[in-house]
Short mmCIF file of C-alpha atoms in Angstrom, two decimals:
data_model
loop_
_atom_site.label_atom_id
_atom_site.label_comp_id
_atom_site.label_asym_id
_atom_site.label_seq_id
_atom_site.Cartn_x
_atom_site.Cartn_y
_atom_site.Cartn_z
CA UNK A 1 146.46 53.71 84.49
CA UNK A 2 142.81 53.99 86.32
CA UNK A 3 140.76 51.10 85.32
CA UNK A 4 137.37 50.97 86.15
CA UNK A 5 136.32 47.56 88.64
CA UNK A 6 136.98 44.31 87.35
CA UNK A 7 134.27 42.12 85.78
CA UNK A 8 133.98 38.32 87.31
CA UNK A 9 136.67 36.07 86.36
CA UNK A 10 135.97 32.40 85.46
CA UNK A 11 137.87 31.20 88.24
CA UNK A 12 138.45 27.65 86.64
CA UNK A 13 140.06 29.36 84.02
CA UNK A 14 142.93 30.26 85.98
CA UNK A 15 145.85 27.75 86.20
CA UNK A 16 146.46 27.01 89.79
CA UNK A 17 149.63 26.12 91.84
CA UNK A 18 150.69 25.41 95.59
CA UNK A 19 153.26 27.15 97.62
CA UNK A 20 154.18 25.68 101.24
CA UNK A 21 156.52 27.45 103.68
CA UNK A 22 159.39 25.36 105.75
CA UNK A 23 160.42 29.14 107.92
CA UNK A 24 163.31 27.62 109.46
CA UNK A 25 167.09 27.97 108.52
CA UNK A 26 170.57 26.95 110.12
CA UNK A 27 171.63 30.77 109.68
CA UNK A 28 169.75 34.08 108.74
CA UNK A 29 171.87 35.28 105.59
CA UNK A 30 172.14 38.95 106.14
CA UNK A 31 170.79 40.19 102.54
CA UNK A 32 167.80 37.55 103.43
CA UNK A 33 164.29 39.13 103.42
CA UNK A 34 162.14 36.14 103.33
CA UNK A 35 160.36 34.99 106.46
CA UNK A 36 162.91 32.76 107.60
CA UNK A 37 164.11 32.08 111.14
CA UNK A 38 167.06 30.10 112.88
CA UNK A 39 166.96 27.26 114.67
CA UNK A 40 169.01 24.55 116.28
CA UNK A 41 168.00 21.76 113.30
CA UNK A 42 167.92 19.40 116.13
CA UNK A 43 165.16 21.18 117.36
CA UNK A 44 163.04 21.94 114.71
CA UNK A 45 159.46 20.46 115.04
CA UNK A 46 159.06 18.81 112.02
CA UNK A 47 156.79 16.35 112.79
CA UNK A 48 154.62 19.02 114.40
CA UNK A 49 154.92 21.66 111.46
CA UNK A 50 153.83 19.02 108.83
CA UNK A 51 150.40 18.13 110.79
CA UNK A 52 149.54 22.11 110.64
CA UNK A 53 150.59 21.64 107.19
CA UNK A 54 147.87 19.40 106.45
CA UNK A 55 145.64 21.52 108.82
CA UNK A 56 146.25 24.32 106.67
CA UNK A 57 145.21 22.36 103.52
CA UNK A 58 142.05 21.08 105.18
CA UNK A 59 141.29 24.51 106.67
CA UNK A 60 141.83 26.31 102.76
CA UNK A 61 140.61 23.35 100.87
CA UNK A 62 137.51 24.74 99.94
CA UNK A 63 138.35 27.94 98.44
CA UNK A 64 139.68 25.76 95.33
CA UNK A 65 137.33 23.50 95.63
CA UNK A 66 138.36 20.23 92.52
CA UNK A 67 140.29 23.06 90.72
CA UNK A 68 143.63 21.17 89.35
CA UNK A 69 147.16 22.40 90.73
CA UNK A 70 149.62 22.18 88.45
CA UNK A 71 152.41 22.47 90.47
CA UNK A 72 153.92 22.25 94.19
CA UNK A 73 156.81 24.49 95.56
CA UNK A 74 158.28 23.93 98.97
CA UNK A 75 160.52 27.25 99.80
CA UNK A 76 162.21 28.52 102.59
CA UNK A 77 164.11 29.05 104.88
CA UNK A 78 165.61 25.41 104.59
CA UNK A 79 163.06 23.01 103.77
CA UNK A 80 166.53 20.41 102.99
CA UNK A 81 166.18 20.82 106.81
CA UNK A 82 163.14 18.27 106.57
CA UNK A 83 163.48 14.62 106.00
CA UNK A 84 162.35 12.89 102.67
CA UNK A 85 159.96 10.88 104.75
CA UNK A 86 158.33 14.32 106.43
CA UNK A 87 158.19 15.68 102.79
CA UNK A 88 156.67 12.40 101.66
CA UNK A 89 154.00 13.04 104.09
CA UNK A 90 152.83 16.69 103.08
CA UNK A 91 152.76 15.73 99.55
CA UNK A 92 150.33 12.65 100.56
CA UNK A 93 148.51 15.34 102.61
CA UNK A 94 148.48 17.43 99.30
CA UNK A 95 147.26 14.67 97.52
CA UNK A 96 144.64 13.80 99.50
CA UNK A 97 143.03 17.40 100.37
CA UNK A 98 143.95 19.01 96.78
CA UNK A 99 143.42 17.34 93.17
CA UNK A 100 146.70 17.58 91.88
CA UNK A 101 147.80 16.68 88.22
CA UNK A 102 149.26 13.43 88.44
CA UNK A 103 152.32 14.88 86.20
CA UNK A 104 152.34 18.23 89.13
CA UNK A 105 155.90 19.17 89.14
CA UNK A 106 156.84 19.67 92.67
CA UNK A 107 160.10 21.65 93.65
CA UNK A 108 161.83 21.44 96.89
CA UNK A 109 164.48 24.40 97.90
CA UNK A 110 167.55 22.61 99.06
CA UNK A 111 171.01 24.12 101.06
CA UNK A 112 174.07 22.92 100.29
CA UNK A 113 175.34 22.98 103.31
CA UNK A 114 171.93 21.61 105.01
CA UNK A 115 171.51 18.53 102.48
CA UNK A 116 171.74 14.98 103.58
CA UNK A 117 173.34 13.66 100.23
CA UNK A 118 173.30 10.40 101.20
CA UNK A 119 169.23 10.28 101.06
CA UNK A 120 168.92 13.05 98.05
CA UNK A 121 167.29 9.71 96.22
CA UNK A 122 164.85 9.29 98.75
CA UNK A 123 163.79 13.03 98.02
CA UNK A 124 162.96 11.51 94.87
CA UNK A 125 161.06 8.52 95.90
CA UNK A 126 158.75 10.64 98.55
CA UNK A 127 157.24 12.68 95.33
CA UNK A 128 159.59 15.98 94.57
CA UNK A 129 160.27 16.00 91.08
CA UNK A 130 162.82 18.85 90.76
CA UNK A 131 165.59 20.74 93.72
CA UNK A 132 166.44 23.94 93.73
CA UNK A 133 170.25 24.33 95.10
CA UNK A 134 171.01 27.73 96.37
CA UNK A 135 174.46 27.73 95.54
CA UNK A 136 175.02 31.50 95.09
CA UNK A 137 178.68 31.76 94.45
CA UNK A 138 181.22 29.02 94.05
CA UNK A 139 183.94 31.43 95.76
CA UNK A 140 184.66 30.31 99.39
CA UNK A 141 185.41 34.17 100.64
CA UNK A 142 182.30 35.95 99.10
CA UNK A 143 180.12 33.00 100.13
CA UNK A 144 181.12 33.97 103.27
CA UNK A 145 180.89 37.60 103.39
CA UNK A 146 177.63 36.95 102.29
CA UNK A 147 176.99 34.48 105.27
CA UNK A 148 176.37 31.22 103.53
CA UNK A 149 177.14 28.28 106.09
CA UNK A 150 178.20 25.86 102.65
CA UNK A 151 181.35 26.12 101.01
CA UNK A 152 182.00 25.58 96.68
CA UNK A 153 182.53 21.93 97.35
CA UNK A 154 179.72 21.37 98.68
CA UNK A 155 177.65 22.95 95.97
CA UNK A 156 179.51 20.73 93.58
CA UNK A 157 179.03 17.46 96.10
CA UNK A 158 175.38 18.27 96.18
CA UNK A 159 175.05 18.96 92.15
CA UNK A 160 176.28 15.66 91.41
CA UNK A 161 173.92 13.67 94.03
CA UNK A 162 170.63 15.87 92.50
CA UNK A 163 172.07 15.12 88.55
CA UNK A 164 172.19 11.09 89.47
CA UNK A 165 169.46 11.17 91.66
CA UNK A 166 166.59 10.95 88.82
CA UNK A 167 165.12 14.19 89.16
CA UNK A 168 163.11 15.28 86.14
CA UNK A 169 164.85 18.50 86.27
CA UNK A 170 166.48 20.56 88.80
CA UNK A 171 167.67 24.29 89.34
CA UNK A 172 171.35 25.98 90.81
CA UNK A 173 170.67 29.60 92.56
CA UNK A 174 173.36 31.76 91.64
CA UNK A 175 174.20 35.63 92.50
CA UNK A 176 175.89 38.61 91.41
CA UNK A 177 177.08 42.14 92.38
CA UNK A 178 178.38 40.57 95.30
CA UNK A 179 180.67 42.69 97.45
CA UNK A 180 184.40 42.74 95.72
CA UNK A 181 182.96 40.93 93.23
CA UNK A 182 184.15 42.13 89.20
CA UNK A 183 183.45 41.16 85.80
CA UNK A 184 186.00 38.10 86.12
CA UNK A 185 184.65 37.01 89.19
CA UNK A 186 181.08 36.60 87.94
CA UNK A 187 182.11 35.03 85.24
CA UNK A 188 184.01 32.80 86.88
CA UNK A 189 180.82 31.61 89.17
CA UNK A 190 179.18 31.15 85.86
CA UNK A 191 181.55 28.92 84.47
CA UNK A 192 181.54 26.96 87.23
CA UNK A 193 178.05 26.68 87.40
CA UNK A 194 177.81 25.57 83.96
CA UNK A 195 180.03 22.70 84.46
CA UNK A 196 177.46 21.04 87.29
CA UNK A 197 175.02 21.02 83.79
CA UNK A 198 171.81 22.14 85.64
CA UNK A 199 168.88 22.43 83.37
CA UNK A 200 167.55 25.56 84.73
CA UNK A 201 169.95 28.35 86.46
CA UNK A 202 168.51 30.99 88.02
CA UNK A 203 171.05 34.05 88.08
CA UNK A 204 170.32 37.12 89.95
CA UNK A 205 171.23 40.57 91.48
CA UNK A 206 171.98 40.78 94.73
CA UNK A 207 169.54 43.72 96.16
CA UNK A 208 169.56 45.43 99.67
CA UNK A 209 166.49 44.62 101.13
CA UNK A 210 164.61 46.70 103.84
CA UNK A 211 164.83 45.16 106.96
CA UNK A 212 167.87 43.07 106.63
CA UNK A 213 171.22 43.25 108.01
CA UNK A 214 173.25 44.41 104.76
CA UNK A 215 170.45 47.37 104.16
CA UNK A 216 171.45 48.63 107.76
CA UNK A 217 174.99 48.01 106.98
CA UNK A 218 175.43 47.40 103.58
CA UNK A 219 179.34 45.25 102.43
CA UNK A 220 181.99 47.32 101.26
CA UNK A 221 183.07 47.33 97.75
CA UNK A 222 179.56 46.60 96.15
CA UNK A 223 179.89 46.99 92.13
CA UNK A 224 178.36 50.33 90.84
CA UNK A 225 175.75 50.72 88.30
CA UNK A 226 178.49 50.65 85.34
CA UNK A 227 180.05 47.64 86.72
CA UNK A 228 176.76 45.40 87.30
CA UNK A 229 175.67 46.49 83.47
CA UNK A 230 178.91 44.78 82.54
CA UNK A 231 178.49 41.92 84.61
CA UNK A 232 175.20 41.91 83.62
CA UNK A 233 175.78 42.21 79.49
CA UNK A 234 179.28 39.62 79.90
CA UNK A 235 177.52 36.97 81.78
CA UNK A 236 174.15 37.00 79.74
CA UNK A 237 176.81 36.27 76.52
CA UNK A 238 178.44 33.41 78.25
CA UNK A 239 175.21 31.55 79.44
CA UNK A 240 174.21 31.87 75.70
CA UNK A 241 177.18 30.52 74.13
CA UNK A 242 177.27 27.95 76.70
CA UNK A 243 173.88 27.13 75.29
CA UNK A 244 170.93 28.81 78.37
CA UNK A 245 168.02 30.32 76.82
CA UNK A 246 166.61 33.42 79.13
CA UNK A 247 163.12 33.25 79.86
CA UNK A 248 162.65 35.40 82.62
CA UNK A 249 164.54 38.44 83.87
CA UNK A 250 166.68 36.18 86.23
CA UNK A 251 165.84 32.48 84.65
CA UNK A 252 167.38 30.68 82.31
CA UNK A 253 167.05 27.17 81.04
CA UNK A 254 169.36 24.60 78.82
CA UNK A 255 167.68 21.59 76.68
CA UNK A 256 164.20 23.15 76.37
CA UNK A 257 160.97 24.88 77.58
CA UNK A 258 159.97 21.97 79.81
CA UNK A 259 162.78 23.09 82.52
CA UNK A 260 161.32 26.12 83.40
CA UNK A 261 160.31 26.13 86.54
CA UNK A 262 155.81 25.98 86.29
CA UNK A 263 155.11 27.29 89.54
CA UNK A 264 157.18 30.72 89.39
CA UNK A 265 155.75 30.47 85.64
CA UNK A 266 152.43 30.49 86.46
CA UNK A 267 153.46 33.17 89.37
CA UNK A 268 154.64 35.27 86.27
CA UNK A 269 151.90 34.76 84.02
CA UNK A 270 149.48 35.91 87.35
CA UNK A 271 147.73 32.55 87.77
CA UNK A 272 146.56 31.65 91.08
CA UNK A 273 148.68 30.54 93.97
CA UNK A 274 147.39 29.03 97.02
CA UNK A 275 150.00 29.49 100.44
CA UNK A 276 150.26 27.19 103.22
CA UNK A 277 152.75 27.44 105.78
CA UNK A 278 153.62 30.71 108.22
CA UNK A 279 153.81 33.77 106.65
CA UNK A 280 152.67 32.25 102.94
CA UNK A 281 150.56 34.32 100.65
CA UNK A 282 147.79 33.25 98.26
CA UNK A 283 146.51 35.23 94.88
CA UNK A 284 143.30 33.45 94.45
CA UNK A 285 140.42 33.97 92.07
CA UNK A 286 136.90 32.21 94.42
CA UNK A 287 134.10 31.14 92.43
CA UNK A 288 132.47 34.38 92.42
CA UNK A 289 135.01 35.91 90.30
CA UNK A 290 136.67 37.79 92.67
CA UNK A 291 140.34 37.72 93.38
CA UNK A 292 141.83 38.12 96.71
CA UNK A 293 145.33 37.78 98.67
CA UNK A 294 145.47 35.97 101.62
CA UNK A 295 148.35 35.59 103.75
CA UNK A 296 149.19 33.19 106.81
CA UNK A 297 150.78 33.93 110.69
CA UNK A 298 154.34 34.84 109.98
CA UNK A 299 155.71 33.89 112.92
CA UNK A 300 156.53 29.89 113.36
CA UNK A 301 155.49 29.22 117.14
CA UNK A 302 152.30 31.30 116.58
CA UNK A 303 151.32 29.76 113.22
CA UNK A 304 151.75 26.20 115.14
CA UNK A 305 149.41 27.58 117.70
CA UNK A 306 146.72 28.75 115.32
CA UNK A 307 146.67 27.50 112.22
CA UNK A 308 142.90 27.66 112.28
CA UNK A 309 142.76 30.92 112.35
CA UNK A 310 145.75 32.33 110.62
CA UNK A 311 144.15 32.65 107.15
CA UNK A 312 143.43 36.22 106.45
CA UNK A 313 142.11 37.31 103.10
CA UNK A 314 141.28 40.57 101.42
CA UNK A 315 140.13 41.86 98.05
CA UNK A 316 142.44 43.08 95.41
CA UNK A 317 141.60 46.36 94.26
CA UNK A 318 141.08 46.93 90.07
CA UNK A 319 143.83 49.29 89.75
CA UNK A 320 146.22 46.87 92.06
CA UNK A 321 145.37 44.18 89.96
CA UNK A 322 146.20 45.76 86.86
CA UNK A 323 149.43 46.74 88.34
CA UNK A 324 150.12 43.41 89.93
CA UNK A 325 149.86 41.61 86.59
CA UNK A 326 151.92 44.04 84.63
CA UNK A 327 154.51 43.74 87.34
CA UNK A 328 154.73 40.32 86.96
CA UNK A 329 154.24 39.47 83.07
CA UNK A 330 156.68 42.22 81.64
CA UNK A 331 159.01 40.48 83.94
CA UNK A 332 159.32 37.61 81.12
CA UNK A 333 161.40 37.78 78.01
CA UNK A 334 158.41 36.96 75.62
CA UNK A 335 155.50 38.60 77.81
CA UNK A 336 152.53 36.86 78.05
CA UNK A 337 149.36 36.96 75.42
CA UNK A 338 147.28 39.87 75.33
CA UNK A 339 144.56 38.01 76.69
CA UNK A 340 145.50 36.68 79.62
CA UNK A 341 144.85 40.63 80.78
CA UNK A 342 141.20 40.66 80.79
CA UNK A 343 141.17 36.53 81.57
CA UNK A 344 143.02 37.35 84.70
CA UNK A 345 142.27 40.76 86.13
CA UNK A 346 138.87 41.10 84.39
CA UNK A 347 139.72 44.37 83.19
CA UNK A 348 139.52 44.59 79.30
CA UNK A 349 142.47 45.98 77.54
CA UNK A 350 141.41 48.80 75.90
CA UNK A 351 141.34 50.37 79.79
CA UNK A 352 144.84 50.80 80.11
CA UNK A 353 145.35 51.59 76.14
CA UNK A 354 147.07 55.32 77.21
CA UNK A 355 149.35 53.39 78.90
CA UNK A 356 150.47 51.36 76.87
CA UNK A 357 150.71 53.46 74.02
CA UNK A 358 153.25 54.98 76.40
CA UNK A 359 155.16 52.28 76.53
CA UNK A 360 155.56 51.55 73.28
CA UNK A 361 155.92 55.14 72.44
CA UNK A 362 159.19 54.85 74.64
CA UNK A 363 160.68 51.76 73.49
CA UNK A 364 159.86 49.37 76.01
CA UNK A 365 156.65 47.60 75.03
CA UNK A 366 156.67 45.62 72.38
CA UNK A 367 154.66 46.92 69.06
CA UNK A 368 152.18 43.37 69.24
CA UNK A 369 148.53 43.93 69.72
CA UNK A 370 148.11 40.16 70.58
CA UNK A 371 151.67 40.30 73.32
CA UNK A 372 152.34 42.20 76.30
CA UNK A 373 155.97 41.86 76.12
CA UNK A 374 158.93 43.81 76.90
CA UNK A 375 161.37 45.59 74.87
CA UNK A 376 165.19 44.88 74.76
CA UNK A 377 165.51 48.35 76.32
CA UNK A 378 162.74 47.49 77.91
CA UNK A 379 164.28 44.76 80.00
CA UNK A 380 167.23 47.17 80.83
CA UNK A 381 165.08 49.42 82.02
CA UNK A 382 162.39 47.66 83.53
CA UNK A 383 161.64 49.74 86.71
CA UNK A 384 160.92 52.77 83.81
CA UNK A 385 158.03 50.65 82.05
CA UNK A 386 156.75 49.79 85.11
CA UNK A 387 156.07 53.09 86.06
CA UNK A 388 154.57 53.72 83.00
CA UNK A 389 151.78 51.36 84.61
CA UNK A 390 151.88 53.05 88.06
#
């Protein structure tokens, strides 16, 4: 795949979401890659870290201009770290600097074991409209092999506060091929989960990341290839007899389409993100048509220093763009339309036609001239169709 430079994309054609970075945690997990970073929590600088929040959005404002966002994701590190009043306040800032859609959903990454459930409400009440609960096993010795600082009763304590709490939806974080961990044992997590009744569950592989503790010294007793394809083919039968509908590779959702989550949808679907927040990265599309990545200080103390000048953004090269949005959309159960291609990378179809007759030639692309969708196999084997586009 060699396509030729992109053409200008309409840039307010290109749904639009916000992504803001809370770096600090209680305890670096060792298979964690993000930019995350301990800290004493009585010593965070909250109060500090949500002005050059707001900095940030005044400082980037302009390169969206009155272009709607859609959505609002706080990740981590902990943001459950911050107060519902010091969340109230960024999503005022938001409001204020950004036109966001009065029905936004905004998503706020929560610990277990770094939740204050008696103000989960108040969460509520300062604007977030969904939690994410990283729950990631619901068995006490693997969560802490694994270096979790919450135990399975709290991810059960902290399930039923979010479910009462009048969130519009919310999401449990869940892991497998965990070290010692077998068919039975996933399962088990599963089950569990199930019976906290989240709306969307997002259940994933655990990976050895460069740069992380477990990739140096990676957990005895790991499954092997055999034995995550049977975790991987029992649990995805249980979460649909218990009534989850995959959407995404790792995502699935109970009672409808309107609990995925829109921000990691529109992420998918390579709409445009704008970062705030050290270390954060933006995939934006300016008024000229051109679509960049920008990307913010990663390092706390120096993005509270110089938020001013810790934007940095570059072009996007046609050939990484075409790449970038395969990697993304065949990532989704159903693809995405054939025309969101040339809508979103300006590069018309018929440029990477070889390619996909590939793809389809082996199995893995769907035979739709109006989808870009995966396969079955295709799904299995997802790293091979992606290097059909490489």
């Amino acid at each position: 795949m060699n396509p030729s430079a992109p053409a200008p994309v309409h840039a307010d054609a290109i749904p639009l979401t916000l992504y803001a970075h809370l770096p600090w945690c209680v305890r670096k997990c060792p298979y964690c890659d993000f930019n995350s970073h301990e800290h004493d929590p009585a010593g965070i600088p909250r109060t500090e870290y949500i002005r050059a929040l707001d900095e940030d959005l005044a400082q980037d404002a302009g390169y969206v201009g009155r272009r709607e966002v859609q959505a609002i994701f706080i990740g981590g590190g902990t943001p459950s770290l911050f107060a519902p009043e010091h969340i109230g306040e960024f999503l005022r800032g938001c409001r204020g600097r950004l036109n966001v859609a009065g029905d936004a959903e905004v998503t706020l990454e929560a610990n277990p074991g770094a939740l204050d459930m008696s103000r989960v409400g108040e969460l509520a009440d300062a604007g977030v409209s969904r939690l994410s609960l990283g729950a990631q096993s619901f068995d006490d010795a693997l969560l802490e092999r694994i270096g979790r600082i919450h135990h399975s009763g709290d991810v059960r304590n902290a399930a039923s506060a979010v479910a009462g709490a009048g969130f519009e939806s919310w999401n449990l974080d869940l892991m497998y091929a965990l070290p010692g961990q077998d068919v039975a044992g996933a399962l088990s997590d599963l089950e569990q989960a199930v019976q906290c009744q989240p709306p969307h569950l997002s259940w994933y592989q655990l990976t050895l990341e460069p740069n992380t503790v477990f990739h140096k010294k990676p957990p005895e007793g790991l499954p092997d290839d055999d034995g995550i394809v049977e975790i991987e083919t029992a649990g995805a039968e249980f979460l649909r007899a218990a009534g989850y509908v995959q959407y995404e590779i790792s995502a699935w959702v109970r009672g409808g389409d309107g609990a995925r989550c829109r921000h990691n949808l529109n992420y998918w679907q390579f709409g445009d993100y704008l970062g705030v927040g050290a270390g954060a990265h933006s995939k934006l599309t300016l008024p000229d048509g051109g679509i960049f990545r920008g990307k913010k200080l990663r390092r706390p103390d120096g993005y509270l220093r110089g938020v001013s000048k810790s934007a940095e953004f570059a072009p996007i090269a046609g050939h990484e763009i075409a790449l970038e949005f395969m990697l993304n959309a065949l990532r989704l159960i159903d693809g995405v339309p054939g025309e969101y291609f040339a809508q979103r990378t300006g590069i018309e179809l018929d440029e990477i036609e070889n390619a996909l007759f590939h793809a389809r030639a082996l199995g893995l692309l769907r035979d739709d001239p109006d989808r870009l969708a995966p396969t079955p196999q295709g799904l299995r084997y997802l790293n091979d169709l992606l290097e059909v586009f490489m």
